Amino acid sequence: MKVEMRYVLKVMMVVLLLGVGMLGGVALEREVLAAYVPADDVDSEVAPAFRLMAEAWNIIDEVYVDRSAVDTTRLAYGAIGGMVDALGDTGHSRFMTPEMREAQHQSHRNEFEGIGAYVESRDGLTVIKAPMEGSPAQAAGLEPGDAIVAVDGEDVTTLPMHEVVSRIVGPAGTEVTLTILDAESGETRDVTVERAAVELERVTWQMLPGTTVGQIRIAAFSQDVGADLEQALDELQAQGATGIVLDLRNNPGGFLREAILTASHFLEGGQPIVLRQDAEGRVATMEAHRGGVATGDLPLVVLINGGSASASEIVSGALQDHGRATLVGETTFGTGTVLNEFALSDGSAMMLATEQWLTPAGRVIWHQGIEPDVAVTLPEGAVPLVPPVEGALTVEELAASEDAQLLKALEILAQ
């Protein structure tokens, strides 16, 4: 066991050293396989670090009294997770167990089995980043910023995020009880969620009651979002839409290509959408494709909030820099970097940041976010309206809605 673990630790450190870039955020849709590096090829400068890790492993293996806790996989995952956490890229770069990796891949295929929520590590706690559209998590009232402090009555505040997630995931039809800490009030509450097979609706749209304004909601930038958006714009313009509300609230991001396609529908071909900066400061520009279906005079308002991240920030930042849209809501999350997936031999993986995104005007997104042109905060407890709900509303019900951000968007477009 000791010899085997020494090898594992060597491979882990080499993968880390090969894979560490700048920061974390948008998926580039490619896997970078960990290279096998024989022990003799380990650089002399890092050899002491390998020996130190092996020393700690051997001590734990030989003397720790709770033998049931000395599980090789758990210790290895803890070591990898600890190394990634030590980078300080909280909420972005992360370690994923095989189960977490499969769940992430399912999200890009618009499939989920679980409670349906994106999470991040923040201040040592596992925190809800955004519930998925139509998910059990959303139906149970889980909100961005909710910290998970216990799962089925077991305290998880000292566990790394991957272990918390492993306790939450499970087959459809089963229940899990989460103890949630409200960051503002400091109070906790128990929320029981029934896991389900969740099909994520990528793009939904609706002409808002009593108006000629169409709202388009993008829940996440998963595959085929650009094509779905084109269909939505074509249908709304055929219905006589004189303005568009693009709703990116609580959209955690996704594929870069879908963000580029989305922005391209509103910008002229060749206009810069995002600047890509590597660790050495080299900058490459990614431009809008030609053939967008709403690049002209169709007025546009984009809704954003603290749950808007990654690809959402690329799109909203580009439209803001080019003066193509008015941004309404709250400052976005601040995930302005590229995440590359480094697959490990047992099916687990590390998501490591390798490049940084800047807006076309050179603004930094990472840790800063995109600020709205018009700041509007929703009343406490208010739930954003979404197209599937709006179709059943009357004009009066829409006007009386607590969705102050959407109502402000309508006010701006009416002007």
mmCIF file of C-alpha atoms in Angstrom:
data_model
loop_
_atom_site.group_PDB
_atom_site.id
_atom_site.type_symbol
_atom_site.label_atom_id
_atom_site.label_comp_id
_atom_site.label_asym_id
_atom_site.label_seq_id
_atom_site.Cartn_x
_atom_site.Cartn_y
_atom_site.Cartn_z
ATOM 1 C CA MET A 1 0.000 0.000 0.000
ATOM 2 C CA LYS A 2 2.814 2.396 0.911
ATOM 3 C CA VAL A 3 4.647 1.925 -2.371
ATOM 4 C CA GLU A 4 1.407 2.279 -4.331
ATOM 5 C CA MET A 5 0.471 5.475 -2.541
ATOM 6 C CA ARG A 6 3.893 6.981 -3.050
ATOM 7 C CA TYR A 7 3.359 6.514 -6.790
ATOM 8 C CA VAL A 8 -0.139 8.000 -6.620
ATOM 9 C CA LEU A 9 1.137 11.055 -4.785
ATOM 10 C CA LYS A 10 3.897 11.536 -7.360
ATOM 11 C CA VAL A 11 1.436 11.388 -10.228
ATOM 12 C CA MET A 12 -0.933 13.779 -8.437
ATOM 13 C CA MET A 13 1.748 16.389 -7.924
ATOM 14 C CA VAL A 14 3.017 16.126 -11.500
ATOM 15 C CA VAL A 15 -0.490 16.497 -12.897
ATOM 16 C CA LEU A 16 -1.000 19.516 -10.686
ATOM 17 C CA LEU A 17 2.230 21.134 -11.781
ATOM 18 C CA LEU A 18 1.440 20.491 -15.449
ATOM 19 C CA GLY A 19 -2.144 21.666 -15.201
ATOM 20 C CA VAL A 20 -2.146 24.778 -13.033
ATOM 21 C CA GLY A 21 -2.998 27.890 -15.001
ATOM 22 C CA MET A 22 -4.442 31.182 -13.870
ATOM 23 C CA LEU A 23 -8.007 30.913 -12.638
ATOM 24 C CA GLY A 24 -11.318 29.026 -13.161
ATOM 25 C CA GLY A 25 -14.604 29.423 -15.052
ATOM 26 C CA VAL A 26 -15.780 28.557 -18.580
ATOM 27 C CA ALA A 27 -15.484 24.997 -19.913
ATOM 28 C CA LEU A 28 -13.449 24.592 -23.100
ATOM 29 C CA GLU A 29 -14.943 21.151 -23.875
ATOM 30 C CA ARG A 30 -11.692 19.237 -23.910
ATOM 31 C CA GLU A 31 -10.016 16.835 -21.535
ATOM 32 C CA VAL A 32 -6.328 16.977 -20.792
ATOM 33 C CA LEU A 33 -5.140 13.509 -19.820
ATOM 34 C CA ALA A 34 -2.727 13.119 -16.942
ATOM 35 C CA ALA A 35 0.670 11.973 -18.172
ATOM 36 C CA TYR A 36 2.439 9.004 -16.598
ATOM 37 C CA VAL A 37 5.695 10.209 -15.112
ATOM 38 C CA PRO A 38 8.094 7.598 -13.669
ATOM 39 C CA ALA A 39 9.503 8.349 -10.248
ATOM 40 C CA ASP A 40 13.018 8.736 -11.656
ATOM 41 C CA ASP A 41 11.833 11.649 -13.791
ATOM 42 C CA VAL A 42 10.575 13.738 -10.868
ATOM 43 C CA ASP A 43 12.467 17.013 -10.752
ATOM 44 C CA SER A 44 14.889 17.255 -7.841
ATOM 45 C CA GLU A 45 13.285 20.529 -6.763
ATOM 46 C CA VAL A 46 9.898 18.897 -6.104
ATOM 47 C CA ALA A 47 11.204 15.585 -4.754
ATOM 48 C CA PRO A 48 11.223 16.870 -1.144
ATOM 49 C CA ALA A 49 7.521 17.700 -1.458
ATOM 50 C CA PHE A 50 6.776 14.155 -2.649
ATOM 51 C CA ARG A 51 8.736 12.709 0.251
ATOM 52 C CA LEU A 52 6.873 14.938 2.701
ATOM 53 C CA MET A 53 3.475 13.778 1.428
ATOM 54 C CA ALA A 54 4.563 10.147 1.502
ATOM 55 C CA GLU A 55 5.848 10.635 5.040
ATOM 56 C CA ALA A 56 2.478 11.971 6.179
ATOM 57 C CA TRP A 57 0.649 9.141 4.406
ATOM 58 C CA ASN A 58 2.822 6.473 6.054
ATOM 59 C CA ILE A 59 2.324 7.914 9.536
ATOM 60 C CA ILE A 60 -1.457 7.969 9.086
ATOM 61 C CA ASP A 61 -1.430 4.444 7.671
ATOM 62 C CA GLU A 62 0.655 3.051 10.528
ATOM 63 C CA VAL A 63 -0.677 4.712 13.683
ATOM 64 C CA TYR A 64 -4.138 6.256 13.182
ATOM 65 C CA VAL A 65 -6.434 4.506 15.654
ATOM 66 C CA ASP A 66 -9.689 4.516 13.637
ATOM 67 C CA ARG A 67 -8.729 1.928 11.040
ATOM 68 C CA SER A 68 -12.067 2.218 9.234
ATOM 69 C CA ALA A 69 -11.220 5.839 8.394
ATOM 70 C CA VAL A 70 -7.923 4.885 6.733
ATOM 71 C CA ASP A 71 -9.495 4.416 3.313
ATOM 72 C CA THR A 72 -6.993 4.762 0.476
ATOM 73 C CA THR A 73 -9.405 6.355 -2.009
ATOM 74 C CA ARG A 74 -10.736 8.827 0.539
ATOM 75 C CA LEU A 75 -7.233 9.831 1.610
ATOM 76 C CA ALA A 76 -6.076 10.186 -2.003
ATOM 77 C CA TYR A 77 -9.101 12.334 -2.892
ATOM 78 C CA GLY A 78 -8.504 14.425 0.216
ATOM 79 C CA ALA A 79 -4.883 14.985 -0.809
ATOM 80 C CA ILE A 80 -5.820 16.003 -4.346
ATOM 81 C CA GLY A 81 -8.645 18.234 -3.159
ATOM 82 C CA GLY A 82 -6.329 19.841 -0.630
ATOM 83 C CA MET A 83 -3.734 20.636 -3.276
ATOM 84 C CA VAL A 84 -6.321 22.236 -5.549
ATOM 85 C CA ASP A 85 -7.809 24.188 -2.628
ATOM 86 C CA ALA A 86 -4.316 25.413 -1.715
ATOM 87 C CA LEU A 87 -4.224 27.312 -5.016
ATOM 88 C CA GLY A 88 -6.688 29.774 -3.472
ATOM 89 C CA ASP A 89 -8.979 29.720 -6.524
ATOM 90 C CA THR A 90 -12.049 29.246 -4.348
ATOM 91 C CA GLY A 91 -15.234 28.390 -6.183
ATOM 92 C CA HIS A 92 -13.479 27.882 -9.522
ATOM 93 C CA SER A 93 -10.669 25.315 -9.713
ATOM 94 C CA ARG A 94 -11.784 22.126 -7.997
ATOM 95 C CA PHE A 95 -11.399 18.387 -7.639
ATOM 96 C CA MET A 96 -14.200 16.099 -8.827
ATOM 97 C CA THR A 97 -14.890 12.520 -7.846
ATOM 98 C CA PRO A 98 -16.016 10.214 -10.678
ATOM 99 C CA GLU A 99 -19.631 10.822 -9.604
ATOM 100 C CA MET A 100 -19.212 14.605 -9.632
ATOM 101 C CA ARG A 101 -17.486 14.452 -13.003
ATOM 102 C CA GLU A 102 -20.330 12.438 -14.518
ATOM 103 C CA ALA A 103 -22.882 14.867 -13.050
ATOM 104 C CA GLN A 104 -21.069 17.770 -14.690
ATOM 105 C CA HIS A 105 -20.993 16.001 -18.039
ATOM 106 C CA GLN A 106 -24.711 15.286 -17.679
ATOM 107 C CA SER A 107 -25.370 18.986 -17.103
ATOM 108 C CA HIS A 108 -23.801 19.802 -20.460
ATOM 109 C CA ARG A 109 -26.070 17.162 -22.004
ATOM 110 C CA ASN A 110 -29.070 18.769 -20.256
ATOM 111 C CA GLU A 111 -29.580 15.716 -18.049
ATOM 112 C CA PHE A 112 -29.456 15.525 -14.263
ATOM 113 C CA GLU A 113 -30.361 13.009 -11.588
ATOM 114 C CA GLY A 114 -30.240 14.519 -8.141
ATOM 115 C CA ILE A 115 -31.519 17.716 -6.535
ATOM 116 C CA GLY A 116 -30.449 19.930 -9.456
ATOM 117 C CA ALA A 117 -28.236 22.658 -8.021
ATOM 118 C CA TYR A 118 -24.839 24.116 -8.870
ATOM 119 C CA VAL A 119 -22.586 24.436 -5.830
ATOM 120 C CA GLU A 120 -19.276 26.074 -4.984
ATOM 121 C CA SER A 121 -16.850 26.175 -2.076
ATOM 122 C CA ARG A 122 -16.958 29.498 -0.245
ATOM 123 C CA ASP A 123 -15.236 30.289 3.078
ATOM 124 C CA GLY A 124 -14.821 26.576 3.710
ATOM 125 C CA LEU A 125 -18.521 25.781 3.201
ATOM 126 C CA THR A 126 -20.398 24.201 0.317
ATOM 127 C CA VAL A 127 -22.740 26.896 -0.980
ATOM 128 C CA ILE A 128 -25.594 26.857 -3.497
ATOM 129 C CA LYS A 129 -24.404 28.804 -6.552
ATOM 130 C CA ALA A 130 -27.716 28.511 -8.407
ATOM 131 C CA PRO A 131 -30.617 26.047 -8.491
ATOM 132 C CA MET A 132 -31.369 24.633 -11.918
ATOM 133 C CA GLU A 133 -34.465 25.706 -13.764
ATOM 134 C CA GLY A 134 -37.397 23.434 -12.858
ATOM 135 C CA SER A 135 -35.281 21.352 -10.466
ATOM 136 C CA PRO A 136 -36.222 19.839 -7.087
ATOM 137 C CA ALA A 137 -33.772 22.305 -5.504
ATOM 138 C CA GLN A 138 -35.643 25.255 -6.991
ATOM 139 C CA ALA A 139 -39.025 23.815 -6.002
ATOM 140 C CA ALA A 140 -37.750 23.353 -2.437
ATOM 141 C CA GLY A 141 -36.822 27.037 -2.226
ATOM 142 C CA LEU A 142 -33.028 26.715 -2.251
ATOM 143 C CA GLU A 143 -31.412 29.992 -3.295
ATOM 144 C CA PRO A 144 -27.970 31.277 -4.331
ATOM 145 C CA GLY A 145 -25.868 31.851 -1.228
ATOM 146 C CA ASP A 146 -27.510 29.140 0.887
ATOM 147 C CA ALA A 147 -24.756 27.272 2.741
ATOM 148 C CA ILE A 148 -25.154 23.525 3.351
ATOM 149 C CA VAL A 149 -24.036 22.767 6.919
ATOM 150 C CA ALA A 150 -25.520 19.284 7.373
ATOM 151 C CA VAL A 151 -26.791 16.439 5.188
ATOM 152 C CA ASP A 152 -29.342 14.059 6.693
ATOM 153 C CA GLY A 153 -28.449 15.392 10.127
ATOM 154 C CA GLU A 154 -24.699 14.865 9.736
ATOM 155 C CA ASP A 155 -22.489 17.951 10.081
ATOM 156 C CA VAL A 156 -20.530 18.609 6.867
ATOM 157 C CA THR A 157 -18.920 21.947 7.674
ATOM 158 C CA THR A 158 -15.476 20.376 7.967
ATOM 159 C CA LEU A 159 -15.748 18.261 4.814
ATOM 160 C CA PRO A 160 -14.386 19.229 1.380
ATOM 161 C CA MET A 161 -16.980 20.017 -1.254
ATOM 162 C CA HIS A 162 -16.599 16.725 -3.113
ATOM 163 C CA GLU A 163 -17.521 14.763 0.019
ATOM 164 C CA VAL A 164 -20.534 16.993 0.688
ATOM 165 C CA VAL A 165 -21.717 16.478 -2.885
ATOM 166 C CA SER A 166 -21.274 12.706 -2.607
ATOM 167 C CA ARG A 167 -23.690 12.743 0.336
ATOM 168 C CA ILE A 168 -26.280 14.785 -1.560
ATOM 169 C CA VAL A 169 -26.350 12.904 -4.851
ATOM 170 C CA GLY A 170 -28.490 9.800 -5.155
ATOM 171 C CA PRO A 171 -31.049 8.013 -7.295
ATOM 172 C CA ALA A 172 -34.277 9.657 -8.391
ATOM 173 C CA GLY A 173 -37.189 9.121 -6.021
ATOM 174 C CA THR A 174 -35.107 9.152 -2.844
ATOM 175 C CA GLU A 175 -35.013 12.008 -0.349
ATOM 176 C CA VAL A 176 -32.206 13.984 1.242
ATOM 177 C CA THR A 177 -32.511 16.538 4.051
ATOM 178 C CA LEU A 178 -30.198 19.538 3.921
ATOM 179 C CA THR A 179 -29.591 21.875 6.822
ATOM 180 C CA ILE A 180 -29.201 25.332 5.318
ATOM 181 C CA LEU A 181 -27.466 28.323 6.902
ATOM 182 C CA ASP A 182 -28.760 31.729 5.861
ATOM 183 C CA ALA A 183 -25.724 33.974 5.536
ATOM 184 C CA GLU A 184 -27.646 37.155 6.350
ATOM 185 C CA SER A 185 -29.719 36.055 9.343
ATOM 186 C CA GLY A 186 -27.359 33.384 10.666
ATOM 187 C CA GLU A 187 -30.349 31.080 11.135
ATOM 188 C CA THR A 188 -30.587 27.483 9.930
ATOM 189 C CA ARG A 189 -33.472 25.568 8.434
ATOM 190 C CA ASP A 190 -33.997 22.002 7.276
ATOM 191 C CA VAL A 191 -35.017 21.438 3.667
ATOM 192 C CA THR A 192 -36.048 17.980 2.490
ATOM 193 C CA VAL A 193 -35.607 17.481 -1.253
ATOM 194 C CA GLU A 194 -36.729 14.507 -3.315
ATOM 195 C CA ARG A 195 -34.110 13.659 -5.897
ATOM 196 C CA ALA A 196 -35.325 13.408 -9.466
ATOM 197 C CA ALA A 197 -34.226 13.026 -13.062
ATOM 198 C CA VAL A 198 -34.041 16.648 -14.177
ATOM 199 C CA GLU A 199 -34.141 17.699 -17.803
ATOM 200 C CA LEU A 200 -32.757 21.191 -18.059
ATOM 201 C CA GLU A 201 -34.692 23.499 -20.364
ATOM 202 C CA ARG A 202 -31.930 25.374 -22.125
ATOM 203 C CA VAL A 203 -33.885 28.234 -23.663
ATOM 204 C CA THR A 204 -37.486 29.285 -22.997
ATOM 205 C CA TRP A 205 -39.288 32.313 -24.367
ATOM 206 C CA GLN A 206 -42.596 34.157 -24.161
ATOM 207 C CA MET A 207 -44.160 37.389 -25.365
ATOM 208 C CA LEU A 208 -44.881 39.260 -22.135
ATOM 209 C CA PRO A 209 -48.621 39.811 -21.500
ATOM 210 C CA GLY A 210 -49.952 43.125 -22.793
ATOM 211 C CA THR A 211 -46.668 44.074 -24.469
ATOM 212 C CA THR A 212 -44.712 43.609 -27.660
ATOM 213 C CA VAL A 213 -41.637 42.627 -25.649
ATOM 214 C CA GLY A 214 -40.341 39.068 -25.720
ATOM 215 C CA GLN A 215 -38.475 37.542 -22.808
ATOM 216 C CA ILE A 216 -35.854 34.874 -23.528
ATOM 217 C CA ARG A 217 -34.506 32.892 -20.610
ATOM 218 C CA ILE A 218 -31.212 30.997 -20.960
ATOM 219 C CA ALA A 219 -30.838 28.665 -17.959
ATOM 220 C CA ALA A 220 -27.295 27.508 -18.801
ATOM 221 C CA PHE A 221 -24.968 27.583 -21.793
ATOM 222 C CA SER A 222 -25.213 23.882 -22.549
ATOM 223 C CA GLN A 223 -25.028 22.324 -25.982
ATOM 224 C CA ASP A 224 -27.237 23.762 -28.753
ATOM 225 C CA VAL A 225 -28.162 26.930 -26.854
ATOM 226 C CA GLY A 226 -27.103 29.096 -29.813
ATOM 227 C CA ALA A 227 -29.479 27.236 -32.134
ATOM 228 C CA ASP A 228 -32.338 27.408 -29.625
ATOM 229 C CA LEU A 229 -31.770 31.137 -29.176
ATOM 230 C CA GLU A 230 -31.982 31.659 -32.935
ATOM 231 C CA GLN A 231 -35.339 29.874 -32.987
ATOM 232 C CA ALA A 232 -36.602 31.986 -30.089
ATOM 233 C CA LEU A 233 -35.577 35.247 -31.756
ATOM 234 C CA ASP A 234 -37.107 34.224 -35.087
ATOM 235 C CA GLU A 235 -40.429 33.310 -33.462
ATOM 236 C CA LEU A 236 -40.646 36.425 -31.287
ATOM 237 C CA GLN A 237 -39.807 38.745 -34.176
ATOM 238 C CA ALA A 238 -42.416 36.964 -36.299
ATOM 239 C CA GLN A 239 -44.920 37.750 -33.534
ATOM 240 C CA GLY A 240 -44.034 41.443 -33.792
ATOM 241 C CA ALA A 241 -41.582 41.814 -30.902
ATOM 242 C CA THR A 242 -40.292 45.391 -30.623
ATOM 243 C CA GLY A 243 -37.843 44.598 -27.822
ATOM 244 C CA ILE A 244 -36.129 41.663 -26.121
ATOM 245 C CA VAL A 245 -35.368 40.897 -22.480
ATOM 246 C CA LEU A 246 -32.506 38.377 -22.326
ATOM 247 C CA ASP A 247 -32.674 36.765 -18.878
ATOM 248 C CA LEU A 248 -29.321 35.412 -17.658
ATOM 249 C CA ARG A 249 -30.164 35.464 -13.947
ATOM 250 C CA ASN A 250 -28.831 32.453 -12.011
ATOM 251 C CA ASN A 251 -27.197 31.158 -15.200
ATOM 252 C CA PRO A 252 -23.916 29.552 -14.014
ATOM 253 C CA GLY A 253 -22.316 29.411 -17.475
ATOM 254 C CA GLY A 254 -21.294 26.449 -19.617
ATOM 255 C CA PHE A 255 -19.652 26.060 -23.003
ATOM 256 C CA LEU A 256 -17.634 28.916 -24.457
ATOM 257 C CA ARG A 257 -18.810 28.210 -28.003
ATOM 258 C CA GLU A 258 -22.444 28.678 -26.954
ATOM 259 C CA ALA A 259 -21.595 32.010 -25.316
ATOM 260 C CA ILE A 260 -19.929 33.151 -28.546
ATOM 261 C CA LEU A 261 -22.930 32.028 -30.616
ATOM 262 C CA THR A 262 -25.325 33.780 -28.233
ATOM 263 C CA ALA A 263 -23.504 37.113 -28.360
ATOM 264 C CA SER A 264 -23.131 36.746 -32.135
ATOM 265 C CA HIS A 265 -26.906 36.914 -32.575
ATOM 266 C CA PHE A 266 -26.853 40.487 -31.234
ATOM 267 C CA LEU A 267 -23.508 41.804 -32.542
ATOM 268 C CA GLU A 268 -22.161 42.414 -36.034
ATOM 269 C CA GLY A 269 -19.791 39.792 -37.390
ATOM 270 C CA GLY A 270 -16.174 40.507 -36.503
ATOM 271 C CA GLN A 271 -16.913 42.529 -33.371
ATOM 272 C CA PRO A 272 -14.831 41.310 -30.412
ATOM 273 C CA ILE A 273 -16.748 39.324 -27.802
ATOM 274 C CA VAL A 274 -14.053 38.360 -25.330
ATOM 275 C CA LEU A 275 -10.290 38.654 -24.892
ATOM 276 C CA ARG A 276 -8.432 35.517 -23.857
ATOM 277 C CA GLN A 277 -5.325 36.136 -21.731
ATOM 278 C CA ASP A 278 -2.889 33.377 -20.801
ATOM 279 C CA ALA A 279 -0.503 33.113 -17.872
ATOM 280 C CA GLU A 280 2.216 34.997 -19.771
ATOM 281 C CA GLY A 281 -0.072 37.900 -20.604
ATOM 282 C CA ARG A 282 -0.604 37.029 -24.262
ATOM 283 C CA VAL A 283 -4.035 38.109 -25.485
ATOM 284 C CA ALA A 284 -6.166 36.580 -28.240
ATOM 285 C CA THR A 285 -9.479 38.028 -29.399
ATOM 286 C CA MET A 286 -12.591 35.945 -30.019
ATOM 287 C CA GLU A 287 -14.977 37.641 -32.429
ATOM 288 C CA ALA A 288 -18.676 37.458 -33.271
ATOM 289 C CA HIS A 289 -19.755 35.160 -36.087
ATOM 290 C CA ARG A 290 -21.611 36.591 -39.034
ATOM 291 C CA GLY A 291 -25.303 35.919 -39.588
ATOM 292 C CA GLY A 292 -26.798 36.943 -36.244
ATOM 293 C CA VAL A 293 -30.580 37.328 -36.349
ATOM 294 C CA ALA A 294 -30.939 40.345 -34.010
ATOM 295 C CA THR A 295 -27.930 42.533 -34.799
ATOM 296 C CA GLY A 296 -29.924 45.576 -35.920
ATOM 297 C CA ASP A 297 -32.078 48.056 -34.053
ATOM 298 C CA LEU A 298 -34.081 45.601 -31.919
ATOM 299 C CA PRO A 299 -33.771 47.070 -28.380
ATOM 300 C CA LEU A 300 -32.252 44.709 -25.829
ATOM 301 C CA VAL A 301 -32.133 44.552 -22.014
ATOM 302 C CA VAL A 302 -30.114 41.845 -20.243
ATOM 303 C CA LEU A 303 -31.063 40.707 -16.721
ATOM 304 C CA ILE A 304 -28.180 39.617 -14.450
ATOM 305 C CA ASN A 305 -27.641 38.854 -10.777
ATOM 306 C CA GLY A 306 -25.144 37.269 -8.391
ATOM 307 C CA GLY A 307 -25.921 33.827 -9.802
ATOM 308 C CA SER A 308 -24.909 34.888 -13.334
ATOM 309 C CA ALA A 309 -21.430 33.521 -13.919
ATOM 310 C CA SER A 310 -18.842 32.447 -16.435
ATOM 311 C CA ALA A 311 -20.346 32.378 -19.954
ATOM 312 C CA SER A 312 -23.164 34.646 -18.737
ATOM 313 C CA GLU A 313 -20.556 37.254 -17.856
ATOM 314 C CA ILE A 314 -18.855 36.926 -21.235
ATOM 315 C CA VAL A 315 -22.146 37.604 -23.034
ATOM 316 C CA SER A 316 -23.354 40.419 -20.780
ATOM 317 C CA GLY A 317 -19.918 42.090 -20.697
ATOM 318 C CA ALA A 318 -19.619 42.044 -24.487
ATOM 319 C CA LEU A 319 -23.106 43.454 -25.046
ATOM 320 C CA GLN A 320 -22.452 46.158 -22.454
ATOM 321 C CA ASP A 321 -19.071 47.178 -23.898
ATOM 322 C CA HIS A 322 -20.531 47.525 -27.394
ATOM 323 C CA GLY A 323 -23.526 49.509 -26.134
ATOM 324 C CA ARG A 324 -25.801 46.854 -27.589
ATOM 325 C CA ALA A 325 -27.809 46.248 -24.402
ATOM 326 C CA THR A 326 -28.724 47.812 -21.079
ATOM 327 C CA LEU A 327 -27.841 45.557 -18.150
ATOM 328 C CA VAL A 328 -30.355 45.473 -15.287
ATOM 329 C CA GLY A 329 -30.092 43.712 -11.933
ATOM 330 C CA GLU A 330 -27.127 42.988 -9.677
ATOM 331 C CA THR A 331 -23.361 42.526 -10.105
ATOM 332 C CA THR A 332 -22.524 39.089 -11.484
ATOM 333 C CA PHE A 333 -20.565 36.350 -9.736
ATOM 334 C CA GLY A 334 -17.095 37.072 -11.112
ATOM 335 C CA THR A 335 -15.945 33.829 -12.775
ATOM 336 C CA GLY A 336 -13.884 35.175 -15.631
ATOM 337 C CA THR A 337 -11.581 32.296 -16.418
ATOM 338 C CA VAL A 338 -11.167 29.115 -18.469
ATOM 339 C CA LEU A 339 -11.458 25.757 -16.756
ATOM 340 C CA ASN A 340 -9.687 22.784 -18.311
ATOM 341 C CA GLU A 341 -10.539 19.266 -17.222
ATOM 342 C CA PHE A 342 -7.554 17.108 -16.286
ATOM 343 C CA ALA A 343 -8.801 13.517 -16.137
ATOM 344 C CA LEU A 344 -7.230 11.143 -13.612
ATOM 345 C CA SER A 345 -6.866 7.397 -14.074
ATOM 346 C CA ASP A 346 -9.766 6.302 -11.830
ATOM 347 C CA GLY A 347 -12.403 8.523 -13.480
ATOM 348 C CA SER A 348 -11.970 11.480 -11.145
ATOM 349 C CA ALA A 349 -10.670 14.775 -12.468
ATOM 350 C CA MET A 350 -9.364 18.214 -11.615
ATOM 351 C CA MET A 351 -10.913 21.319 -13.096
ATOM 352 C CA LEU A 352 -8.072 23.826 -13.232
ATOM 353 C CA ALA A 353 -8.058 27.413 -14.425
ATOM 354 C CA THR A 354 -5.636 28.033 -17.274
ATOM 355 C CA GLU A 355 -6.607 31.376 -18.824
ATOM 356 C CA GLN A 356 -8.443 34.571 -17.948
ATOM 357 C CA TRP A 357 -11.273 36.291 -19.826
ATOM 358 C CA LEU A 358 -11.474 40.046 -20.327
ATOM 359 C CA THR A 359 -14.360 41.993 -21.844
ATOM 360 C CA PRO A 360 -13.787 43.615 -25.261
ATOM 361 C CA ALA A 361 -12.836 46.850 -23.454
ATOM 362 C CA GLY A 362 -10.241 44.966 -21.385
ATOM 363 C CA ARG A 363 -12.209 44.810 -18.140
ATOM 364 C CA VAL A 364 -11.298 42.018 -15.739
ATOM 365 C CA ILE A 365 -14.236 39.719 -14.889
ATOM 366 C CA TRP A 366 -12.580 37.410 -12.353
ATOM 367 C CA HIS A 367 -13.476 38.407 -8.779
ATOM 368 C CA GLN A 368 -14.931 41.672 -10.137
ATOM 369 C CA GLY A 369 -18.034 40.554 -12.006
ATOM 370 C CA ILE A 370 -20.045 42.640 -14.437
ATOM 371 C CA GLU A 371 -21.875 45.588 -12.913
ATOM 372 C CA PRO A 372 -25.360 46.417 -14.210
ATOM 373 C CA ASP A 373 -26.113 49.738 -15.886
ATOM 374 C CA VAL A 374 -29.253 49.940 -13.749
ATOM 375 C CA ALA A 375 -28.992 48.339 -10.293
ATOM 376 C CA VAL A 376 -32.199 46.663 -9.142
ATOM 377 C CA THR A 377 -32.481 44.195 -6.257
ATOM 378 C CA LEU A 378 -35.441 41.886 -5.880
ATOM 379 C CA PRO A 379 -37.487 42.134 -2.671
ATOM 380 C CA GLU A 380 -36.638 39.477 -0.085
ATOM 381 C CA GLY A 381 -38.345 36.212 -0.973
ATOM 382 C CA ALA A 382 -39.293 37.348 -4.482
ATOM 383 C CA VAL A 383 -38.851 34.754 -7.235
ATOM 384 C CA PRO A 384 -37.834 35.842 -10.760
ATOM 385 C CA LEU A 385 -40.504 35.260 -13.356
ATOM 386 C CA VAL A 386 -39.684 32.853 -16.166
ATOM 387 C CA PRO A 387 -41.368 32.393 -19.572
ATOM 388 C CA PRO A 388 -43.273 29.176 -18.739
ATOM 389 C CA VAL A 389 -44.972 31.029 -15.867
ATOM 390 C CA GLU A 390 -45.565 34.319 -17.661
ATOM 391 C CA GLY A 391 -47.769 32.752 -20.315
ATOM 392 C CA ALA A 392 -50.493 32.212 -17.709
ATOM 393 C CA LEU A 393 -50.337 35.753 -16.264
ATOM 394 C CA THR A 394 -52.745 38.570 -16.973
ATOM 395 C CA VAL A 395 -51.502 42.088 -17.694
ATOM 396 C CA GLU A 396 -52.500 43.082 -14.167
ATOM 397 C CA GLU A 397 -50.714 40.127 -12.578
ATOM 398 C CA LEU A 398 -47.524 40.928 -14.458
ATOM 399 C CA ALA A 399 -47.677 44.571 -13.346
ATOM 400 C CA ALA A 400 -48.220 43.481 -9.726
ATOM 401 C CA SER A 401 -45.328 41.019 -9.839
ATOM 402 C CA GLU A 402 -42.454 41.282 -7.339
ATOM 403 C CA ASP A 403 -39.965 40.753 -10.159
ATOM 404 C CA ALA A 404 -38.707 44.335 -10.004
ATOM 405 C CA GLN A 405 -35.845 43.576 -12.397
ATOM 406 C CA LEU A 406 -38.134 42.387 -15.170
ATOM 407 C CA LEU A 407 -40.497 45.329 -14.621
ATOM 408 C CA LYS A 408 -37.560 47.752 -14.841
ATOM 409 C CA ALA A 409 -36.540 46.093 -18.117
ATOM 410 C CA LEU A 410 -40.042 46.683 -19.491
ATOM 411 C CA GLU A 411 -39.897 50.303 -18.358
ATOM 412 C CA ILE A 412 -36.583 50.837 -20.159
ATOM 413 C CA LEU A 413 -37.819 49.223 -23.361
ATOM 414 C CA ALA A 414 -41.010 51.300 -23.264
ATOM 415 C CA GLN A 415 -38.845 54.436 -23.375
#
